[in-house]
Amino acid sequence: MGKVGAGGGSPAGLSALLAGAGLLVLCVPGACGGGSCCPQLPPGSATRWAATPGGFVGRGPRGRAAATPLPLLGRPLFAVAPGDRALSLERAPGTAASVAMAPRAGRRRRSEAEPGKADRGEGASRSPRGMLRDGGQPGPETLERDPDKATRFRMEELRLTSTTFALTGDSAHNQAMVHWSGHNSSVILILTKLYDYNLGSITESSLWRSTDYGTTYEKLNDKVGLKTILSYLYVCPTNKRKIMLLTDPEIESSLLISSDEGATYQKYRLNFYIQSLLFHPKQEDWILAYSQDQKLYSSAEFGRRWQLIQEGVVPNRFYWSVMGSNKEPDLVHLEARTIDGHSQYLTCRMQNCTEANRNKPFPGYIDPDSLIVQDDYVFVQLTSGGRPHYYVSYRRNAFAQMKLPKYALPKDMHVISTDENQVFAAVQEWNQNDTYNLYISDTRGVYFTLALENVQSSRGPEGNIMIDLYEVAGIKGMFLANKKIDNQVKTFITYNKGRDWRLLQAPDTDLRGDPVHCLLPYCSLHLHLKVSENPYTSGIIASRDTAPSIIVASGNIGSELSDSDISMFVSSDAGNTWRQIFEEEHSVLYLDQGGVLVAMKHTSLPIRHLWLSFDEGRSWSKYSFTSIPLFVDGVLGEPGEETLIMTVFGHFSHRSEWQLVKVDYKSIFDRRCAEEDYRPWQLHSQGEACIMGAKRVYKKRKSERKCMQGKYAGAMESEPCVCTEADFDCDYGYERHSNGQCLPAFWFNPSSLSKDCSLGQSYLNSTGYRKVVSNNCTDGVREQYTAKPQKCPGKAPRGLRIVTADGKLTAEQGHNVTLMVQLEEGDVQRTLIQVDFGDGVAVSYVNLSSMEDGIKHVYHNVGIFRVTVQVDNGLGSDSAVLYLHVTCPLEHVHLSLPFVTTKNKEVNATAVLWPSQVGTLTYVWWYGNNTEPLITLEGSISFKFTSEGMNTITVQVSAGNAILQDTKSIAVYEEFRSLRLSFSPNLDDYNPDIPEWRRDISRVIKKSLVEATGVPGEHILVAVLPGLPTAAELFVLPYQDPTGESKRSAEDLEQISELLIHKLNQNSVHFELKPGVQILVHAAHLTAAPLVDLTPTHSGSAMLMLLSVVFVGLAVFVIYKFKRYVSFRPCLPSPVLLPDRFRSMKCRDVRLPCIAMMLSVNVLGRSRGLMFMPRCKMRKNERWSVESVPLKAGPISLRLNSGGLAN
């Protein structure tokens, strides 16, 4: 499906990326100078919500996220100037419980832009009034402004309970992978590594373990092996006590497995190199492993034993079965490449994936890198006719083509969400470049309607597409999107899955309490929605399922989204109103189910303070978490329900050890919250309480109560609303007009929805509206807008088409071709379908439903076949025709033409093919000095050469996707002599009859002739002929030296010919084929006459032709007149060259009415045989037929053989 994935945000945006198992990884791009030098994580480690170029990618099932190795916690290798250091937090989806922060680079801060202002050290920032104060503390003027509208900051510094632990001995290590089990577990695991950017490999590693929430750590290198270098740390998502470590494959390929949260390990060697792992979402011991050589393995014993599943698996295109959609929990979905490079969708059992047990749910091939298995849906892409086509399977039923508006003509698609039995997709249409349109589907994922146009997109650092769309956590149906309008990007919000969108209302006041003059629609609040691989840079947005009303994001106020003048904003009522909380970018963490917000400033300087808010960002208190300023590399919050412990990772200097600061927030609470500490809060959209068809009331802690929430309270109550028009969206094929009505689009025929039903059945007749999926409204206009069951009308067939399953017009001989019959409308259940394949085979079907998987047929011959289909249902009929080209692979091309020819005479060149019948072919010819080729559909051409010398002829034969060629050389002269050569019979025993052997033997014969006669090699050309018995053609050529002064005359050619014949007759020409095998060369016959008549008239050649006719007539007369039987053996002596079809004949006694006659003709310098012989034994007075080889016009010389005697 082109590229399928999501860009800007996951279903819960950053929260989906960072919530879950407590995993953290940082690395340091830019630390090696110029760009990112962070090592690439294995496939599967990046979020599944980013689309990689050239493929169909999606988020994937939730169980897949934790199968990735922990991300990398990195640090710089040397000191850099403030603002030049960029730290990257790469997170696997569903891993960490909290956001972390690090300095950002490449953008000037407001404090830096102020003339005359300078950073004053740790934590220096701009105060709300633009005045710098020590430690970034706002001035007291802020507290004197309107306390209801201004964000309040406490001046006094408070102290958090914290402890610091140094990872001694790891000062050179620049990466770390952290796992915190959480859920009442006090264990934290840290894998630190030294990654050598020059070598591109890991040279050192250390494993640390804490059992007291990070207060102290123990080094475990002796337990895993002092010389063992570890590369990755994996945690089982369903049992976090099970840990898996991978060793560096450049040293050894091994697994270290722990079942007690990393206390002890067992080592298992591997015979393959693991590139990525995928844990089963339910079974804790089931794992899929993808190797570096593209093989997929499975283990049912948590990696202790492995079994090969499939070779040639496409990277990141393998999935476990989704519970509920698949009956077999051990079913594996994968995309595999065939030997010829095609991709196909396969399913099989993890322990029984043999060829016989593999299934192909999608018929035929799919586009490479296009398989996605996500929740209840399976997506594939198939390109035909230059257009991508997208197919979906809902709950593992048959695939159906996804229906977008007819003229959307997509060139790229991203599946953003498949939650709540609905597909949310971003589609780039034919006229878009940097924007996408949002579409939302019905339950089956087949019919799509437009939700929002022109959503902004961008490319990530690795070329992946990022869509500016964010799904707010905790509130279903709520999205934020950045839409491009007249080259301006604006932020919109929806509460009903894209049914209605509106701009964000800007805050009434700024950070200091001054009024903000911002009037919709000319001015509004705009937010950065990108969740990049580095969540510390601008674009951070965060929400939590456990705090459904709170959204924190960076952005700006104005007419459009800007990358400058960025501030931090918070909404505590689900996006209805917003408040400014900081004028500079901060990372914000959620503690105690959103009851406490923790903010850390983005800075390249060391810090020791952070800000806490207990009232959803209305006021902030300053706390110190360490006595010594710390360069912060990352922050990890405790996974689980309470999340009251946080670990800050950093270092005091660029060369110091890792410093782990454990911060315990429990001490800031007096008690646990009681019932009276909460108040009800109703979700609404600009006062409208019915959201997605229900009124929902939540419990929120009162802002003045400083108590610990603990477990998430959730919604207090939910009450369904009465359905209104706002609860319905336009159905497929309908568009909303300015009056709010949904009317058919110009390209849509509403009656086409009934095409799949038969007379007597019923179908749902659309009203033009469909209820928003997951909307819970009842009664009201629901009956009016809901599709009505209607009897299927009797319709004659219309719009019949027949196509191949892959959309091609070619098929291969002897292989199955799948034909699909498509009918636009008509009674399909009572339809008679007749298909004629054009090769004498025809089939009939009684309804289209029996042809859903296509019609398979095998063609045994090549050619163009006219496939016809006739449909009749009693109300009418329709027909369609497909012209199918059936071919077979072309294996070899041989160019056949004379070795020597005369000037200004036509030469015939023929391309001989193997196999001879391959279907429709195109021939491309180059000859002589022509720069433009000659293109023909025939395998033979005729041409002339007007000058003497050597010429090259090349033919290329195109058969489908295959192109083969052959090249030959031909000598052109005004006159020459030719002589047929024969050899000792034993040469035939060593003749494999291949071109290479003939060329080598020709060279050896020529060398022997030169040595025996002394004739210069320039006068001799020898060509061994194909077939048996072995024969050769000797050409005596004129020769012109490089100065052009001397050239052999016809008399000279005669003298050379006589000399050659003399030596041949004396048995002076011979060569040694191999030790002990001598080959003697004989003269068969000489073409004494010139091939070009040099006399003024051409009566000689005419008389010669007439004489040949007289001889033939005389022979026939003698046979007819005397009719007497003669017994002899019709085996001709070796000097006679027979046509190929006669060479396989064996000697046998045949009684003939007369002697057999052989006419040997020399045409254009080559011998041609003409043989007369009866086809069977003939009796007296019986008539008989003669087989012959036709002669071509031109000068000829005759040689008659009768009974083996030459005349």
XYZ file of C-alpha atoms in Angstrom, residues 455-902:
448
model
C -3.122 17.805 6.196
C 0.501 18.877 6.449
C 3.235 16.241 6.087
C 6.996 16.209 6.293
C 9.889 13.791 6.003
C 11.706 12.422 9.005
C 15.501 12.202 9.274
C 15.514 8.793 7.560
C 13.121 9.769 4.774
C 9.997 8.453 6.493
C 6.730 10.337 6.009
C 5.336 12.116 9.086
C 1.670 13.196 9.073
C 0.715 16.142 11.296
C -2.107 14.294 13.016
C -2.417 13.519 16.731
C -4.992 11.357 18.499
C -5.636 12.610 22.019
C -5.347 9.903 24.658
C -8.260 9.119 26.930
C -11.004 10.633 24.737
C -12.119 8.527 21.803
C -12.817 10.369 18.580
C -10.666 13.396 19.480
C -7.908 14.381 17.039
C -5.696 17.393 16.363
C -4.457 18.066 12.817
C -2.413 20.715 11.041
C -4.123 21.703 7.810
C -2.554 23.705 5.012
C -4.760 26.570 3.780
C -3.394 29.030 1.213
C 0.198 28.137 2.137
C -0.536 28.676 5.843
C -0.564 25.775 8.315
C -3.300 25.968 10.958
C -4.242 23.591 13.789
C -7.755 22.093 13.855
C -9.507 19.898 16.416
C -12.312 17.345 16.126
C -14.296 15.515 18.816
C -16.232 13.167 16.520
C -13.590 11.393 14.407
C -13.361 14.029 11.726
C -17.075 14.709 11.263
C -16.530 18.360 12.291
C -13.344 20.380 12.652
C -12.670 23.799 14.171
C -9.720 26.052 14.932
C -8.246 26.221 18.440
C -9.257 29.214 20.527
C -6.174 31.114 21.692
C -5.721 31.852 25.429
C -7.454 34.982 26.715
C -4.265 36.129 28.428
C -0.586 35.515 28.084
C 1.809 34.173 30.677
C 1.818 37.478 32.573
C -1.945 37.927 32.574
C -2.045 40.526 29.799
C -4.972 40.144 27.393
C -4.330 38.403 24.065
C -6.143 39.954 21.128
C -6.720 36.986 18.819
C -9.975 36.808 16.864
C -11.122 33.655 15.069
C -10.771 32.733 12.240
C -8.000 35.226 11.520
C -5.973 34.324 14.588
C -5.879 31.134 16.643
C -3.615 28.778 18.603
C -1.398 26.465 16.569
C 0.428 23.425 17.952
C 3.368 21.312 16.835
C 2.041 17.779 16.446
C 5.120 15.934 15.261
C 6.308 13.140 17.506
C 9.812 12.891 16.155
C 12.474 10.346 16.950
C 13.896 13.020 19.249
C 10.983 13.976 21.537
C 13.060 16.716 23.184
C 12.952 19.067 20.247
C 10.083 21.394 19.420
C 6.909 19.645 18.472
C 6.313 17.874 21.763
C 2.687 17.142 22.538
C 1.544 14.879 25.367
C -1.670 13.426 26.748
C -2.477 10.426 28.934
C -5.297 7.918 29.180
C -5.274 8.433 32.955
C -5.590 12.226 32.587
C -8.136 12.590 29.769
C -8.660 16.330 30.103
C -5.010 17.456 30.181
C -3.055 18.196 26.971
C 0.397 19.790 26.997
C 1.965 21.028 23.762
C 4.310 23.579 22.256
C 3.081 26.094 19.701
C 2.345 29.701 18.976
C -0.488 32.195 18.636
C -1.100 33.897 15.310
C -2.410 33.389 11.805
C -0.340 30.244 11.151
C 1.963 27.700 12.746
C 5.495 28.991 13.188
C 8.867 27.506 14.105
C 9.808 30.662 15.988
C 8.344 32.360 19.052
C 7.399 28.970 20.498
C 5.782 28.686 23.926
C 4.310 25.887 26.026
C 0.524 25.615 26.428
C -1.762 23.420 28.509
C -5.465 22.600 28.307
C -7.221 21.137 31.337
C -10.641 20.812 29.665
C -9.791 18.640 26.644
C -8.839 21.369 24.208
C -11.689 23.828 24.755
C -9.523 26.468 26.424
C -5.759 26.856 26.674
C -3.268 28.567 28.970
C 0.325 29.607 28.338
C 2.655 28.055 30.936
C 6.203 28.764 29.648
C 7.727 31.062 27.070
C 10.423 28.516 26.280
C 10.220 24.865 25.406
C 10.073 22.400 28.270
C 9.594 18.669 28.553
C 6.553 17.857 30.665
C 6.056 14.570 32.545
C 2.827 13.240 34.035
C 3.054 11.961 37.619
C 0.354 10.470 39.843
C -2.104 9.880 36.973
C -1.744 13.478 35.816
C -2.256 14.882 39.299
C 1.261 16.331 39.138
C 2.989 17.836 36.098
C 6.797 17.966 36.060
C 8.522 20.383 33.672
C 12.206 20.453 32.720
C 13.598 23.192 30.559
C 15.244 22.488 27.220
C 18.779 23.744 27.666
C 22.302 22.736 26.770
C 23.491 23.843 30.211
C 23.569 21.741 33.381
C 20.521 22.143 35.631
C 19.489 21.179 39.142
C 15.926 22.520 39.255
C 12.569 21.460 37.862
C 9.016 22.800 38.106
C 5.990 21.047 39.629
C 2.297 21.866 39.206
C -0.467 20.325 41.317
C -3.344 22.199 39.684
C -3.082 21.242 35.999
C -0.556 23.929 35.110
C -2.200 26.974 36.718
C 0.676 27.467 39.161
C 4.209 26.088 39.351
C 6.628 25.481 42.201
C 10.405 25.296 41.844
C 12.168 22.206 43.227
C 15.810 21.171 43.247
C 16.509 17.496 42.565
C 20.323 17.543 42.898
C 22.838 19.704 44.683
C 25.262 19.741 41.752
C 24.047 20.930 38.316
C 23.623 17.975 35.947
C 23.748 17.640 32.183
C 20.477 15.769 31.704
C 20.529 12.956 29.132
C 17.113 11.480 29.865
C 14.376 10.876 32.400
C 12.536 7.641 33.148
C 9.362 7.500 35.224
C 8.252 4.484 37.200
C 5.818 2.314 35.209
C 2.567 1.310 36.810
C -0.344 3.046 38.433
C 1.208 5.525 40.852
C 4.346 6.684 38.950
C 5.841 8.621 41.855
C 9.515 7.714 41.394
C 11.624 9.211 38.617
C 15.205 8.517 37.557
C 17.202 11.274 35.895
C 20.143 10.138 33.728
C 23.007 12.526 33.154
C 26.582 13.476 33.906
C 28.369 16.274 35.720
C 30.822 16.828 32.879
C 31.275 15.492 29.390
C 33.895 12.981 30.592
C 32.336 11.875 33.865
C 30.551 8.642 34.698
C 26.837 8.212 34.249
C 24.993 9.785 37.177
C 21.641 8.248 38.100
C 19.513 10.520 40.257
C 16.537 8.824 41.883
C 13.800 11.358 42.706
C 10.996 10.255 45.042
C 7.900 12.429 44.913
C 6.000 10.609 47.638
C 7.331 13.004 50.266
C 5.555 15.998 48.742
C 2.143 14.479 49.465
C 0.563 14.606 52.889
C -1.913 11.792 52.368
C -3.873 9.760 49.862
C -6.905 11.368 48.294
C -10.337 10.641 49.707
C -13.716 10.872 47.989
C -14.253 14.460 49.133
C -11.024 15.508 47.387
C -12.603 14.989 43.955
C -15.087 16.946 41.899
C -17.066 15.974 38.792
C -16.001 17.252 35.384
C -18.057 16.856 32.234
C -16.428 16.406 28.848
C -17.741 18.918 26.308
C -16.974 20.673 23.040
C -17.635 24.398 23.248
C -20.468 23.728 25.672
C -21.905 20.747 23.761
C -21.983 17.889 26.272
C -22.841 15.112 23.815
C -19.525 13.822 22.501
C -19.644 10.730 20.257
C -23.261 10.222 21.226
C -22.777 10.211 25.009
C -22.406 12.512 27.972
C -19.388 11.556 30.017
C -18.545 12.792 33.488
C -15.099 12.254 35.014
C -13.669 12.610 38.500
C -10.932 15.230 38.872
C -8.973 16.098 41.988
C -9.753 19.515 43.335
C -6.931 21.884 42.492
C -6.456 23.043 46.063
C -6.068 19.498 47.447
C -2.477 18.294 47.571
C -3.109 14.582 47.987
C -1.866 11.496 46.159
C -4.393 9.950 43.742
C -2.881 6.507 43.304
C -5.132 4.386 41.134
C -6.881 6.054 38.161
C -10.492 6.833 39.020
C -11.845 6.864 35.444
C -15.230 8.180 34.322
C -17.939 8.501 36.932
C -20.818 7.967 34.518
C -21.741 7.846 30.837
C -25.200 8.576 29.492
C -26.248 8.100 25.841
C -27.582 11.084 23.930
C -30.460 11.362 21.477
C -29.165 11.066 17.906
C -28.930 14.232 15.843
C -27.631 14.978 12.384
C -24.238 15.742 13.973
C -23.859 12.050 14.874
C -23.926 11.029 11.192
C -21.339 11.430 8.502
C -21.827 11.240 4.746
C -21.846 7.699 3.373
C -19.530 6.497 0.614
C -20.236 8.257 -2.669
C -21.975 11.189 -0.981
C -20.629 14.679 -0.292
C -21.729 17.276 2.253
C -22.977 20.470 0.666
C -23.166 23.971 2.102
C -26.683 23.364 3.447
C -25.376 20.380 5.466
C -27.062 17.742 3.314
C -25.226 14.676 1.999
C -25.900 14.327 -1.741
C -24.496 11.870 -4.311
C -21.227 12.877 -5.950
C -21.292 13.357 -9.713
C -19.419 10.082 -10.269
C -21.550 7.937 -7.970
C -24.589 5.867 -8.906
C -26.546 5.059 -5.699
C -28.163 2.035 -7.335
C -24.741 0.411 -7.732
C -24.830 -0.599 -4.066
C -27.411 -3.237 -4.947
C -25.237 -4.957 -7.524
C -24.145 -7.712 -5.141
C -27.603 -8.994 -4.340
C -30.085 -11.211 -6.170
C -33.768 -11.075 -6.872
C -35.668 -12.104 -3.750
C -32.894 -11.011 -1.378
C -32.467 -7.704 0.449
C -29.731 -5.083 0.641
C -29.157 -1.928 2.710
C -30.201 1.079 0.679
C -28.124 4.030 1.874
C -29.848 7.274 2.867
C -26.605 9.122 2.113
C -25.610 9.069 5.783
C -23.859 6.625 8.058
C -23.462 6.772 11.799
C -19.989 7.662 13.044
C -18.360 4.428 14.182
C -18.320 4.043 18.008
C -20.978 6.720 18.374
C -23.358 5.676 21.173
C -26.395 7.867 20.457
C -29.890 6.358 20.441
C -33.314 7.201 18.981
C -33.765 10.707 17.553
C -32.981 10.794 13.827
C -31.266 7.447 13.908
C -34.115 5.705 12.117
C -34.321 8.461 9.531
C -30.613 8.404 8.656
C -29.924 4.675 8.955
C -29.755 2.618 5.738
C -33.010 0.752 5.057
C -33.328 -2.894 4.006
C -34.742 -3.077 0.522
C -35.652 -5.885 -1.840
C -33.083 -6.463 -4.492
C -34.388 -5.319 -7.891
C -34.089 -7.572 -10.890
C -31.394 -6.057 -13.097
C -29.884 -7.093 -16.379
C -26.102 -7.563 -16.356
C -24.156 -4.384 -17.037
C -20.529 -3.335 -16.862
C -19.015 -6.786 -17.366
C -15.214 -6.991 -17.331
C -12.708 -9.821 -17.401
C -9.163 -9.191 -16.204
C -6.260 -11.205 -14.871
C -5.738 -11.254 -11.114
C -2.447 -9.365 -11.417
C -3.789 -6.924 -13.996
C -1.384 -8.079 -16.697
C -2.223 -9.099 -20.251
C 0.391 -11.847 -20.383
C 0.547 -15.381 -19.037
C 3.219 -18.070 -19.086
C 2.771 -21.320 -20.940
C 2.134 -24.248 -18.629
C 1.388 -22.068 -15.591
C -1.881 -21.147 -13.944
C -3.389 -17.825 -14.919
C -6.189 -16.473 -12.718
C -8.989 -14.610 -14.477
C -11.385 -12.373 -12.559
C -14.912 -11.672 -13.813
C -16.317 -8.361 -12.581
C -19.911 -7.196 -13.005
C -20.909 -3.618 -12.217
C -24.558 -4.485 -11.632
C -27.030 -7.262 -12.237
C -28.631 -10.206 -10.448
C -25.461 -12.089 -9.562
C -27.041 -15.093 -7.831
C -29.185 -16.105 -10.805
C -26.623 -15.430 -13.471
C -25.232 -17.922 -15.973
C -21.605 -17.191 -16.811
C -19.871 -18.825 -19.768
C -16.123 -18.396 -20.214
C -14.299 -19.418 -23.399
C -10.531 -19.417 -22.934
C -9.864 -19.305 -26.671
C -7.870 -22.549 -26.750
C -10.795 -24.901 -27.224
C -11.682 -25.007 -23.511
C -14.831 -23.410 -22.084
C -16.479 -23.496 -18.632
C -19.812 -22.408 -17.201
C -20.805 -21.081 -13.766
C -24.242 -20.522 -12.257
C -23.411 -17.372 -10.242
C -20.585 -14.933 -9.631
C -20.152 -15.917 -5.988
C -18.603 -19.203 -7.078
C -15.932 -17.196 -8.933
C -14.829 -14.905 -6.096
C -11.362 -16.462 -6.012
C -11.024 -16.228 -9.767
C -10.960 -18.770 -12.568
C -7.709 -20.665 -12.967
C -6.638 -22.000 -16.352
C -3.454 -23.409 -17.864
C -2.501 -22.683 -21.488
C -0.374 -25.395 -23.088
C 0.462 -23.456 -26.255
C 1.825 -20.005 -26.896
C -0.007 -17.355 -28.847
C -2.633 -14.649 -28.484
C -5.884 -16.069 -27.177
C -9.278 -14.402 -27.310
C -10.906 -14.966 -23.918
C -14.630 -14.227 -23.955
C -17.141 -14.175 -21.125
C -20.921 -14.142 -21.600
C -23.311 -13.337 -18.738
C -27.065 -13.962 -18.865
C -29.604 -13.719 -16.031
C -32.888 -13.882 -17.907
C -33.329 -10.106 -17.840
C -30.547 -9.461 -20.284
C -27.004 -10.346 -21.149
C -23.582 -8.776 -21.435
C -20.229 -9.878 -22.796
C -16.583 -8.936 -22.499
C -13.387 -9.890 -24.311
C -9.787 -10.152 -23.141
C -6.882 -10.734 -25.534
C -4.320 -12.712 -23.556
C -0.733 -13.138 -24.708
C 0.608 -16.546 -23.654
C 4.372 -16.857 -23.854
C 7.125 -19.147 -22.718
C 10.567 -18.017 -21.572
C 13.037 -17.378 -24.378
C 16.230 -19.268 -23.558
C 18.586 -18.814 -26.508
C 18.990 -16.790 -29.708
C 21.265 -17.818 -32.601
C 21.879 -15.491 -35.540
C 22.214 -17.462 -38.780
C 23.830 -15.774 -41.805
C 26.615 -16.486 -44.358
C 30.206 -16.119 -43.287
C 31.145 -14.362 -46.536
C 29.067 -12.533 -49.093
C 29.552 -10.405 -52.174
